[in-house]
Short mmCIF file of C-alpha atoms and ligand atoms in Angstrom, two decimals:
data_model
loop_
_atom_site.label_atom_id
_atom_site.label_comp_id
_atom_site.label_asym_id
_atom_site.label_seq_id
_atom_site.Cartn_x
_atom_site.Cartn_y
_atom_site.Cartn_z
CA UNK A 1 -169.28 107.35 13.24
CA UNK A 2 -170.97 105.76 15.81
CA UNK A 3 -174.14 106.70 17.05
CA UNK A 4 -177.51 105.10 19.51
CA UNK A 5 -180.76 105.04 17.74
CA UNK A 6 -183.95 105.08 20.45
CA UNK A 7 -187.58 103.92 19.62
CA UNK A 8 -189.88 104.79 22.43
CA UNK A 9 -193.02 103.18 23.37
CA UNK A 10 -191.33 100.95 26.51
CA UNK A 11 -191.65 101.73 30.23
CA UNK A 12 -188.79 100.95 31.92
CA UNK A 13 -188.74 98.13 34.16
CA UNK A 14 -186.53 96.13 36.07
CA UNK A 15 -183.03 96.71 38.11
CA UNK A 16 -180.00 98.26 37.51
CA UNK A 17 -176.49 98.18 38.49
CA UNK A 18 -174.67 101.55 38.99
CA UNK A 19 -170.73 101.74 38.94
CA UNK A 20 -168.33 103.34 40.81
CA UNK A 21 -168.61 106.88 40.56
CA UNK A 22 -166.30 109.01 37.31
CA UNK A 23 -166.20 112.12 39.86
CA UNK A 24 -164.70 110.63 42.27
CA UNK A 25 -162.42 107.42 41.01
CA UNK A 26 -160.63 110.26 39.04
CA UNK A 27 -159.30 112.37 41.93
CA UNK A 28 -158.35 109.01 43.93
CA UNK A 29 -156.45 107.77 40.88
CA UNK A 30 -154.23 111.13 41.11
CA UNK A 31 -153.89 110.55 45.25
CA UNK A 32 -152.54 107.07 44.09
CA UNK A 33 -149.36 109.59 43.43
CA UNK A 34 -148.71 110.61 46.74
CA UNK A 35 -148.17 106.53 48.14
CA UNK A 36 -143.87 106.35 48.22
CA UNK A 37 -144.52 103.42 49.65
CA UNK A 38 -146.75 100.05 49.13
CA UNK A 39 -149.47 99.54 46.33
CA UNK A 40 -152.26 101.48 45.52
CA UNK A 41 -155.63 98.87 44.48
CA UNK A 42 -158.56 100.86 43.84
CA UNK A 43 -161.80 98.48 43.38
CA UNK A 44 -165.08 99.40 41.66
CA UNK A 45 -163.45 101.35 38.98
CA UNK A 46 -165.81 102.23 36.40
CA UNK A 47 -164.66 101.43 32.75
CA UNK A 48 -165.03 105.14 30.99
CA UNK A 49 -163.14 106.52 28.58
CA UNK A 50 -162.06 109.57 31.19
CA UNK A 51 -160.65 107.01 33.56
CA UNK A 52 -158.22 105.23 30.98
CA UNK A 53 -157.45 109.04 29.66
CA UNK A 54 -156.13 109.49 33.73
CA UNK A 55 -154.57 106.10 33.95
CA UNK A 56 -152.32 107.58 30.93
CA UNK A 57 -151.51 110.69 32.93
CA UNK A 58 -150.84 108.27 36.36
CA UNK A 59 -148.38 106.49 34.00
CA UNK A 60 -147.13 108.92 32.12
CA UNK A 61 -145.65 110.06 35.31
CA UNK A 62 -143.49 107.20 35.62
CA UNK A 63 -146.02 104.79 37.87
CA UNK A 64 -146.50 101.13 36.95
CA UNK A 65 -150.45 100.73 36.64
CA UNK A 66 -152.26 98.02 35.57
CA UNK A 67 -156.63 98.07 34.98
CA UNK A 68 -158.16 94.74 35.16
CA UNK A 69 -161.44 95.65 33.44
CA UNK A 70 -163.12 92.10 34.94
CA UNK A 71 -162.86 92.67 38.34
CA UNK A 72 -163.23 96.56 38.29
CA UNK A 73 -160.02 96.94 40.15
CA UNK A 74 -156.69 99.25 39.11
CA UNK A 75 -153.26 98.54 40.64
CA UNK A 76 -150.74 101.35 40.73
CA UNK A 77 -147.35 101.39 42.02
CA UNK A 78 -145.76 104.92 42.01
CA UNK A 79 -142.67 104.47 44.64
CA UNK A 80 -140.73 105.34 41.99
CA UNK A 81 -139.17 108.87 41.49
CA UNK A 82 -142.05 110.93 39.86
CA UNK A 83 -141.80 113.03 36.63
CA UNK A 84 -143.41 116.17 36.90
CA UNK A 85 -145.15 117.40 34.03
CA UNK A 86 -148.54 116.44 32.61
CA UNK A 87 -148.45 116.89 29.11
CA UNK A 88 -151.14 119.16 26.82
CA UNK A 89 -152.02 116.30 25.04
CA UNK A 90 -153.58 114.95 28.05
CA UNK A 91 -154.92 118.02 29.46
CA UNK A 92 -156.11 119.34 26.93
CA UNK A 93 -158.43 115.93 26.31
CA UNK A 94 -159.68 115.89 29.85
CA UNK A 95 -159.42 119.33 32.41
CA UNK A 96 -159.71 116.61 35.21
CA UNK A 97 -156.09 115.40 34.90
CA UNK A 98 -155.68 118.83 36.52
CA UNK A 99 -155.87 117.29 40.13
CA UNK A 100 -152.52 115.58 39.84
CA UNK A 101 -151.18 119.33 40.44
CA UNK A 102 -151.68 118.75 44.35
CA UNK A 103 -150.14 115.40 44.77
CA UNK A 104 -147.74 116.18 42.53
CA UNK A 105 -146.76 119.25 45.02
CA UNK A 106 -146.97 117.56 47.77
CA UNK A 107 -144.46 114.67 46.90
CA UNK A 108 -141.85 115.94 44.58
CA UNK A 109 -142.47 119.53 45.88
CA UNK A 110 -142.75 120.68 41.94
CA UNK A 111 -145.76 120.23 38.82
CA UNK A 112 -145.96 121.26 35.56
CA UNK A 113 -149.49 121.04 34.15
CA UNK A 114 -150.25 121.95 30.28
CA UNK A 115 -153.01 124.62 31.01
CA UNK A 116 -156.51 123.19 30.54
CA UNK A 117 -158.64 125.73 28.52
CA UNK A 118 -162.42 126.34 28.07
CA UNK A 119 -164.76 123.40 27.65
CA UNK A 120 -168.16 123.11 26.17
CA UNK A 121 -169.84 124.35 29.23
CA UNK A 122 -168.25 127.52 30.42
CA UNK A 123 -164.63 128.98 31.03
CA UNK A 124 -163.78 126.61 33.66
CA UNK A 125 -160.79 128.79 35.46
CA UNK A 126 -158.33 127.02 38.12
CA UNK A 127 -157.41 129.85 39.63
CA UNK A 128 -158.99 128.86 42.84
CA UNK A 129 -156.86 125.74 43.07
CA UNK A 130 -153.63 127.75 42.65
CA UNK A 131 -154.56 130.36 45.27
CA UNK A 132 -154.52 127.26 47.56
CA UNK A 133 -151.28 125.42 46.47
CA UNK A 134 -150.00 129.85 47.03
CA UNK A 135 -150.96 129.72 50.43
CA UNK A 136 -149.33 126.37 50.82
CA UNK A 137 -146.03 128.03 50.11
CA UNK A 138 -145.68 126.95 46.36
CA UNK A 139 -144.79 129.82 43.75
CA UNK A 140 -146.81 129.55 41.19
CA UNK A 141 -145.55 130.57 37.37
CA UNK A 142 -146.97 130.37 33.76
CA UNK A 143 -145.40 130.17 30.78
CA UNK A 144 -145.65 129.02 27.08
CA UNK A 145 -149.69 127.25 27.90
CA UNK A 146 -148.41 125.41 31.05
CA UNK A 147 -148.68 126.42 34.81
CA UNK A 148 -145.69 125.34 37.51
CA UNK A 149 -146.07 124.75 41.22
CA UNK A 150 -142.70 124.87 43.00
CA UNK A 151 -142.46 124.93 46.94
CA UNK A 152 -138.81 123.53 48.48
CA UNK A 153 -141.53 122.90 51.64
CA UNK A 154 -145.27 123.41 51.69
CA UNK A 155 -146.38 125.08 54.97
CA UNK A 156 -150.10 124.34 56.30
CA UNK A 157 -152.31 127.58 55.87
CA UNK A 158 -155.83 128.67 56.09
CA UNK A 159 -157.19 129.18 52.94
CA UNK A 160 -160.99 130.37 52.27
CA UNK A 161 -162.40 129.50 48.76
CA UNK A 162 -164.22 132.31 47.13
CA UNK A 163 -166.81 129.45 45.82
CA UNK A 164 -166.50 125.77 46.85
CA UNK A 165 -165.10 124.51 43.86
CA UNK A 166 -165.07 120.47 43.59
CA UNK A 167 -161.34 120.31 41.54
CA UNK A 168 -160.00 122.66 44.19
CA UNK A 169 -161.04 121.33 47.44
CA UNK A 170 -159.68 118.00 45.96
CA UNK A 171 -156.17 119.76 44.83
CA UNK A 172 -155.75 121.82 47.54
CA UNK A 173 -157.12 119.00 50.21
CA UNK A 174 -154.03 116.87 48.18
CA UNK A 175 -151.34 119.51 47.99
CA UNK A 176 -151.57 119.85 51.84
CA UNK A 177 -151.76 116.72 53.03
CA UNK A 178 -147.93 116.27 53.72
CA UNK A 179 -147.86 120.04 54.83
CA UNK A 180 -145.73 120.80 57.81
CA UNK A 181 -148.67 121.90 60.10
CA UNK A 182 -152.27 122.76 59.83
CA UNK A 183 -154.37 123.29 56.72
CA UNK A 184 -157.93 124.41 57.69
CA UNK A 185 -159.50 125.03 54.27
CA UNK A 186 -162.93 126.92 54.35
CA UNK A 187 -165.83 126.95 51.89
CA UNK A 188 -165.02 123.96 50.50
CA UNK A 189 -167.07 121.38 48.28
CA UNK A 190 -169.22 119.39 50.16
CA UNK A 191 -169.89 116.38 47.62
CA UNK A 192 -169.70 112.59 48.37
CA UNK A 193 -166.90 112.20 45.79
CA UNK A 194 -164.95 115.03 48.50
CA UNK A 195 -166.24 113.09 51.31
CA UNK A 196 -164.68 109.44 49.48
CA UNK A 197 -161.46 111.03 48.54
CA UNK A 198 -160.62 111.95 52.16
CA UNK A 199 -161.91 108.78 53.59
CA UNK A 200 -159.07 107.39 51.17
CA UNK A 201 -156.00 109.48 51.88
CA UNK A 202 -156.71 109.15 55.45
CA UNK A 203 -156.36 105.19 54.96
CA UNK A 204 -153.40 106.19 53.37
CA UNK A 205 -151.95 107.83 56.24
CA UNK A 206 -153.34 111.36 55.65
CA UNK A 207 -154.89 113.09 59.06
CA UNK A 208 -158.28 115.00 57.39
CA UNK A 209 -161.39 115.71 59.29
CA UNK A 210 -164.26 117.68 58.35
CA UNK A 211 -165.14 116.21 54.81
CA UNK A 212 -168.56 116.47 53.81
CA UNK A 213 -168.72 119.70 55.96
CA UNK A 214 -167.90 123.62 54.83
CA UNK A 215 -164.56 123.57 56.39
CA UNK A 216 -161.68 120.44 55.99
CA UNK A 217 -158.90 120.65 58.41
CA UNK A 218 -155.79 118.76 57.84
CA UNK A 219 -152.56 118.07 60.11
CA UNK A 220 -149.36 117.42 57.82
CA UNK A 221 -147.70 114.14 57.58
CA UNK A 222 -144.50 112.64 56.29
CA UNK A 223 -145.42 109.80 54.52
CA UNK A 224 -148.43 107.85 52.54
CA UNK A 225 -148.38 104.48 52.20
CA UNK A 226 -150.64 102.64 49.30
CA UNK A 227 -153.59 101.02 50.06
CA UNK A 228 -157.06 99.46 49.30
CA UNK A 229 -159.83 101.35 48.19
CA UNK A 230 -163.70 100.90 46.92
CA UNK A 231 -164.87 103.48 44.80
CA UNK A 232 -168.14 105.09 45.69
CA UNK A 233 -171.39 104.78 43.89
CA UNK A 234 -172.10 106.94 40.82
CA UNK A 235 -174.90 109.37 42.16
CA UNK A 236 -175.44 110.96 39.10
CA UNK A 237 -175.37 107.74 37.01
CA UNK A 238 -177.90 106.53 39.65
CA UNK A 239 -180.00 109.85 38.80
CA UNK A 240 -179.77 109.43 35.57
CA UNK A 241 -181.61 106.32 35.40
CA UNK A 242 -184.14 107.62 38.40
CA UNK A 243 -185.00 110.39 35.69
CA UNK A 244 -185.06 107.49 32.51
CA UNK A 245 -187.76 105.59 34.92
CA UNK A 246 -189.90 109.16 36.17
CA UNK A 247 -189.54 110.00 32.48
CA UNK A 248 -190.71 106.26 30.54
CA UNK A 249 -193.58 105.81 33.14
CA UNK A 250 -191.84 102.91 34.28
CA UNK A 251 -190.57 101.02 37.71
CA UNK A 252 -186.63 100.35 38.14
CA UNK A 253 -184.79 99.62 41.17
CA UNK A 254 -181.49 101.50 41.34
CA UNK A 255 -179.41 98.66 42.87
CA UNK A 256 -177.77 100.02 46.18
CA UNK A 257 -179.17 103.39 45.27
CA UNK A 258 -177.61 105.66 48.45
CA UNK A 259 -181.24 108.22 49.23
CA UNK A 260 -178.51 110.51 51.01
CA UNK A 261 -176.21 110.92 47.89
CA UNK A 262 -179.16 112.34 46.03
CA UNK A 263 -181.70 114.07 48.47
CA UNK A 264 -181.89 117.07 46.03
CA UNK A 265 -182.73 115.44 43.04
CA UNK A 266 -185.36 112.97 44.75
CA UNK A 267 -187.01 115.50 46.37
CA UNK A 268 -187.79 117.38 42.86
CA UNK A 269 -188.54 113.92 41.16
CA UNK A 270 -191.54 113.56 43.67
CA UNK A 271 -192.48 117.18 43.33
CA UNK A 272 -193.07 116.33 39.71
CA UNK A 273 -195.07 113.37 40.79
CA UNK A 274 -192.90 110.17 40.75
CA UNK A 275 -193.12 107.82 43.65
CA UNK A 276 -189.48 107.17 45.28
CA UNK A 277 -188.70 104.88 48.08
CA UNK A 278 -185.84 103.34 49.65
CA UNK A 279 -185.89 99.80 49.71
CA UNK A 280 -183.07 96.95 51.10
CA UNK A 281 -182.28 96.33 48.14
CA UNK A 282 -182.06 100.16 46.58
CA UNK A 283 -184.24 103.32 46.03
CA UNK A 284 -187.05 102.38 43.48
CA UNK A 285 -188.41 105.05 41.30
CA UNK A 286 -192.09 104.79 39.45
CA UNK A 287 -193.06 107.21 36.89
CA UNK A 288 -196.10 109.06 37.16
CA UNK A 289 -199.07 109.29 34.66
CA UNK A 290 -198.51 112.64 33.98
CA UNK A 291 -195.43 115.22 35.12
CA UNK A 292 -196.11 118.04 36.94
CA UNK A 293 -193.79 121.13 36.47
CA UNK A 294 -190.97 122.28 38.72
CA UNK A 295 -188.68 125.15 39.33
CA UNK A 296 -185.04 124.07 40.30
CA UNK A 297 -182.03 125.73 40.67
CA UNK A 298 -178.02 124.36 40.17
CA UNK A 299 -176.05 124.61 43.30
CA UNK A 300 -173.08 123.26 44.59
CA UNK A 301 -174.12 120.06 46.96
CA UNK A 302 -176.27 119.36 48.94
CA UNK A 303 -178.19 121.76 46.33
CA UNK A 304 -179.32 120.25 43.09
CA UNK A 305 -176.23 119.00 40.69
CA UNK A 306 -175.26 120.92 37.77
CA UNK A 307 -174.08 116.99 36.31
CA UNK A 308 -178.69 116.39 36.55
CA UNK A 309 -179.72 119.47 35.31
CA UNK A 310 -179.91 118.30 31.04
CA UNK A 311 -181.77 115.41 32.48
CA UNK A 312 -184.03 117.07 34.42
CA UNK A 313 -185.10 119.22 31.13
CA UNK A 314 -186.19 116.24 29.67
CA UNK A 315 -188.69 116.01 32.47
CA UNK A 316 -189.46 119.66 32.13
CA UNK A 317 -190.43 119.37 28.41
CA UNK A 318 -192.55 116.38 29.59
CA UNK A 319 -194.30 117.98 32.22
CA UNK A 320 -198.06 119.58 31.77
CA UNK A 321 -197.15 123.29 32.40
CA UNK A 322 -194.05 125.77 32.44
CA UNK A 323 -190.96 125.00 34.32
CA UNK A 324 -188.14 127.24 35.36
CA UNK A 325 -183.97 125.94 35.51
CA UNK A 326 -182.13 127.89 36.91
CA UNK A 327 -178.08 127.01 36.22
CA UNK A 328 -176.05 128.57 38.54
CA UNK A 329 -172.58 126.51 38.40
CA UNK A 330 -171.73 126.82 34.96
CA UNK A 331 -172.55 129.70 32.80
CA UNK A 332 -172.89 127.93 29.29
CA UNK A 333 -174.39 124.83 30.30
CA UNK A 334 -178.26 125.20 28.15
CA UNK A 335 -176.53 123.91 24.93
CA UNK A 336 -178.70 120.25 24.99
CA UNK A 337 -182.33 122.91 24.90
CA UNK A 338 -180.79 123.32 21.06
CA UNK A 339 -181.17 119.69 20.53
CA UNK A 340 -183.91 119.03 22.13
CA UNK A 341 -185.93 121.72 20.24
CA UNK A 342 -185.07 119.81 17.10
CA UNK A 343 -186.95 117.10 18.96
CA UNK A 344 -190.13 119.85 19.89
CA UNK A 345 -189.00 121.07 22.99
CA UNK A 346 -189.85 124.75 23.65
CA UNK A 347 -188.43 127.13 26.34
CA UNK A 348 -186.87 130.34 26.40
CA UNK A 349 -183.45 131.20 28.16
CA UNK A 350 -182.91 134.26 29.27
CA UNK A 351 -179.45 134.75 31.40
CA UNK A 352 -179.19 131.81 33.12
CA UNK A 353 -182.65 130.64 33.73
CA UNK A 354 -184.51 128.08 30.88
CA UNK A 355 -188.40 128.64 31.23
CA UNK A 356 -189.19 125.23 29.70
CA UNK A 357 -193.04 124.49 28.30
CA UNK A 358 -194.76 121.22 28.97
CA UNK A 359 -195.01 119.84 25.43
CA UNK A 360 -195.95 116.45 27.02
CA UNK A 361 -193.96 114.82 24.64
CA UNK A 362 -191.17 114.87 22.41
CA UNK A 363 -190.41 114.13 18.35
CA UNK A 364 -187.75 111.60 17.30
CA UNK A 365 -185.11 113.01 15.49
CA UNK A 366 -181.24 113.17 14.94
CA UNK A 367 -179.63 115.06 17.33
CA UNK A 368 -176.01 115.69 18.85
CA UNK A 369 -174.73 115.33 22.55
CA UNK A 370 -173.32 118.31 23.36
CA UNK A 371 -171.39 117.27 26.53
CA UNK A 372 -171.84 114.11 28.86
CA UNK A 373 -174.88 114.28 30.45
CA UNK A 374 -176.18 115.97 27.59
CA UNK A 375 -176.06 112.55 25.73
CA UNK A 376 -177.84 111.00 28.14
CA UNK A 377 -180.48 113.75 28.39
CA UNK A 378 -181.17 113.03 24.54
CA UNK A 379 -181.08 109.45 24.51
CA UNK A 380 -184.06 109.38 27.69
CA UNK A 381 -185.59 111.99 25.87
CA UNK A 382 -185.55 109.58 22.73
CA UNK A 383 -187.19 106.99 24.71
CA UNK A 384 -190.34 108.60 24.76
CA UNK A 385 -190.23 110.35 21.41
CA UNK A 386 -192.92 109.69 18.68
CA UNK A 387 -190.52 107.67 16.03
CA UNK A 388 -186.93 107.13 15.85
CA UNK A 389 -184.27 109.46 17.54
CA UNK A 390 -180.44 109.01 16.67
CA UNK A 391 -178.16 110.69 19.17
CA UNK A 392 -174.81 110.99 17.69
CA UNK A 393 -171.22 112.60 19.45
CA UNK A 394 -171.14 109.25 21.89
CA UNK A 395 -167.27 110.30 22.80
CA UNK A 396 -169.02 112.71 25.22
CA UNK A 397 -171.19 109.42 26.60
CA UNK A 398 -168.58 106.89 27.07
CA UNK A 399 -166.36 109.63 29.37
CA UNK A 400 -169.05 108.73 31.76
CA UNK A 401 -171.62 106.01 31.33
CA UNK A 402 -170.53 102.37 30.83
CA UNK A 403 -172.67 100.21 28.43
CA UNK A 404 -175.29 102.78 28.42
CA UNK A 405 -177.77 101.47 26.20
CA UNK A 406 -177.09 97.78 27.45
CA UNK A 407 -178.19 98.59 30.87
CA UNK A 408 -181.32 100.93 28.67
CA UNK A 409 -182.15 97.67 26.64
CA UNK A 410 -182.18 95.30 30.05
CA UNK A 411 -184.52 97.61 31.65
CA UNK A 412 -186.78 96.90 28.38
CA UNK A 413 -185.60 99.87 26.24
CA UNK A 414 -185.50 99.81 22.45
CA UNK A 415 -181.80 101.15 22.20
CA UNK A 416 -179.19 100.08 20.02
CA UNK A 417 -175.62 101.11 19.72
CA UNK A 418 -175.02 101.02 15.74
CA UNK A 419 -171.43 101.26 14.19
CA UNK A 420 -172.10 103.35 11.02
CA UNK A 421 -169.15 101.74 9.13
CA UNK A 422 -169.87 98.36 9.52
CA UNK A 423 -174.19 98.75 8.81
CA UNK A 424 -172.39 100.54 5.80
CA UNK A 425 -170.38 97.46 4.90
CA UNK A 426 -173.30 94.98 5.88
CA UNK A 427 -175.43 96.91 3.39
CA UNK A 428 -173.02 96.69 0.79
CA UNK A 429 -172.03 93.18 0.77
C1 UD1 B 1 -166.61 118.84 39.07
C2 UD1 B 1 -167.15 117.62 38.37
C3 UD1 B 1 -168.24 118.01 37.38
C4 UD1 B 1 -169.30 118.86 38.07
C5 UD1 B 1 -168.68 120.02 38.83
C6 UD1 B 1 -169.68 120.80 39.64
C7 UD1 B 1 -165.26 116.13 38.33
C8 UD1 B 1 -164.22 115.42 37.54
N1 UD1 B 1 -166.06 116.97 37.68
O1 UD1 B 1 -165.98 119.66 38.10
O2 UD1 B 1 -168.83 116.82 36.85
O3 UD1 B 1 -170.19 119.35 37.09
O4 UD1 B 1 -167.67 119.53 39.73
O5 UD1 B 1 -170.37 119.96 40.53
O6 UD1 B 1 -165.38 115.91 39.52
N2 UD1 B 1 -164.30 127.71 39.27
C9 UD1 B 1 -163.59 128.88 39.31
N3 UD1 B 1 -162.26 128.83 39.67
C10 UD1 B 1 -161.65 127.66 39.99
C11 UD1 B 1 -162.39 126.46 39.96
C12 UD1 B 1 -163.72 126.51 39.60
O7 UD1 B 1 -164.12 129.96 39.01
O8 UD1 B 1 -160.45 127.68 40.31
C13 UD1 B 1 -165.73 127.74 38.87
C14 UD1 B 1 -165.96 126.95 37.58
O9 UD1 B 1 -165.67 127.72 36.43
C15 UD1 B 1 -167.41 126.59 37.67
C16 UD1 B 1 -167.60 126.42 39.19
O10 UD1 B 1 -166.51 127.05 39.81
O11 UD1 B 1 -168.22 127.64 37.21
C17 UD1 B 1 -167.67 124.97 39.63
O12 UD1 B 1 -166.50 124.30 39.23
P1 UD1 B 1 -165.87 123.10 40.05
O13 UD1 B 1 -166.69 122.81 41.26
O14 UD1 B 1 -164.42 123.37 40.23
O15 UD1 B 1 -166.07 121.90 39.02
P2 UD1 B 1 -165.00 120.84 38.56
O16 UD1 B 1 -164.19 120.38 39.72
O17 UD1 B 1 -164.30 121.35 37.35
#
């Protein structure tokens, strides 16, 4: 088993490069399914274990696609006729392959999706999305684990989300593209990745406005055609180091940071005493002498990000006084507090709010990631920890950072990735 072993005692200093962004190359890979004509190139695709898991699916659905991990870029071609089920053994690894459910619809007018249970951080329904493809005309059956969409014609609607889900806007937003008519969807996720993913159907053809606001409206067309597409930046990957360099003390430039992508989180990382600023070059973040507490509460954008709250904690525990988290997207989503109290961290949770103590510091010791960010959360928490921390369960990292600890040890970081097998071997020879 594989696992990254931190020693603290190193601000962080220096530059780094964020990738494309996981949250939103994953949606545009399954919108790569509605082009029945021309070829789909999507550029600064990030190299994470989730995107090859949705390259399968894409494929799996009879498209030719092709990753070429040194430029960044994926090709797809899926003018071919389109199968339409997407398998358990795919769902089931990643809930995301969910959004192919829309394009699917839209195109072949029928998808069968294994149904994607719980995951480590609450129940994680999708009955929002399948209120939307409803409304759209599609019946909507479930039987033996998998859900089926069927429509002979979607029909534009106006559909009102109960709570602006991310996956759903994106389904539903994909699903009615080729509606006949007019799809005004209301309520709807207002994150960049929602914002990217209509500035990329409409290249492809698609007539969206509104993305980015509370309400998307959408006029049907016949046809999508494939195209070229840039990925956006990785916000959270680009708040995850912000909190590394608040958190070490340190100075790092987030390369081509974006200040409006993360207004939420910057605004708190201040309040706790870091200087930010935007510079040409990127938003550079300096770590204070000493924390100051915060209270912050989850919310669906522009609030504070569910995908920063594990790193904030970090801060939290670092801070000189009590703290208060609120999570309000997810209801299971405190898990990481469990590790990190193996590392001295004391709070109390009660419901869904974490009242987190200032310990001003944290203990090294061996500790498991929980869910993605929460393996980042431990590993910046193990930069700063008296002794040596060993974060283990780095499945959950690599489904969203790329060379994490590389871009940790560049920045000055004593980080290393070790391969228990082989320091096994090497030991024993
Ligand atoms: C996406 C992100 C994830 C992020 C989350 C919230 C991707 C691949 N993942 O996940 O990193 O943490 O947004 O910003 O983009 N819900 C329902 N019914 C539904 C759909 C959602 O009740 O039909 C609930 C969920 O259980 C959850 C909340 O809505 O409590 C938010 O979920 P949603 O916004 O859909 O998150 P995802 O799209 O799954």
């Amino acid at each position: 088993m594989e696992y990254i072993e931190v020693r603290s005692g190193n601000k962080l200093l220096g530059q780094v490069k964020i990738e494309g962004a996981k949250n939103a190359v994953l949606p545009i890979l399954a919108g790569a399914l509605l082009a029945d004509h021309g070829e789909t190139v999507i550029t600064n695709a990030p190299i994470l274990s989730d995107v090859f898991m949705m390259n399968n699916v894409i494929k799996h659905l009879n498209t030719d696609i092709e990753f070429n991990e040194e430029t960044n870029t994926i090709k797809i071609n899926a003018t071919r006729e389109l199968k339409n089920e997407a398998p358990f053994e795919y769902v089931s690894k990643m809930r995301a392959s969910i959004v192919v459910m829309g394009p699917l619809l839209a195109r072949t007018g029928h998808a069968k999706v294994a149904m994607p249970g719980g995951c480590a951080i609450g129940k994680r329904p999708i009955d929002l999305h399948l209120k939307g493809f409803q409304a759209l005309g599609a019946t909507i059956t479930q039987t033996n684990g998998y859900i089926e969409a069927k429509a002979d014609k979607l029909k534009g609607a106006r559909i009102y989300l109960d709570f602006p889900s991310v996956g759903a806007t994106q389904n539903i937003m994909m699903a009615a593209v080729k509606a006949e008519g007019t799809t005004v969807i209301e309520n709807v996720a207002r994150e960049p990745e929602i914002v990217d993913l209509a500035i990329y159907l409409n290249k492809m053809g698609a007539q969206i406005v509104g993305a980015g606001t509370e309400s998307i409206r959408i006029e049907g067309v016949s046809s999508l055609k494939g195209i070229e597409h840039a990925v956006v930046q990785d916000r959270i990957e680009a708040g995850t180091f912000m909190v590394a360099a608040a958190a070490t003390g340190g100075n790092v430039l987030i390369q081509d940071g974006l200040m409006e992508h993360n207004r939420p989180l910057i605004s708190k990382l201040i309040e706790m005493g870091a200087t930010v600023t935007e510079e040409a070059a990127g938003i550079r973040v300096i770590g204070p002498k000493v924390l100051q507490p915060a209270d912050i509460t989850t919310l669906p954008h522009p609030g504070f990000p569910t995908d920063m709250q594990a790193q904030m904690s970090v801060l939290m525990t670092l801070a000189s006084g009590t703290s208060v988290l609120s999570e309000t997207v997810f209801e299971n989503r405190f898990q990481h507090l469990e590790e990190m109290k193996r590392m001295g961290a004391k709070f109390r949770v009660s419901g869904n709010v974490a009242y987190i103590d200032g310990v001003l510091g944290f203990q090294g010791a061996e500790v498991s990631a929980t869910d993605l960010r929460a393996a980042a959360a431990l590993i910046i928490a193990g930069l700063v920890a008296d002794g040596v921390t060993k974060v283990h369960h780095l499945e959950y990292l690599d489904r969203g950072y790329y060379n994490f600890h590389k871009k940790l040890q560049k920045l000055g970081a004593s980080v290393e990735r070790i391969n228990d097998e082989v320091k096994a071997t090497q030991t024993f020879n």
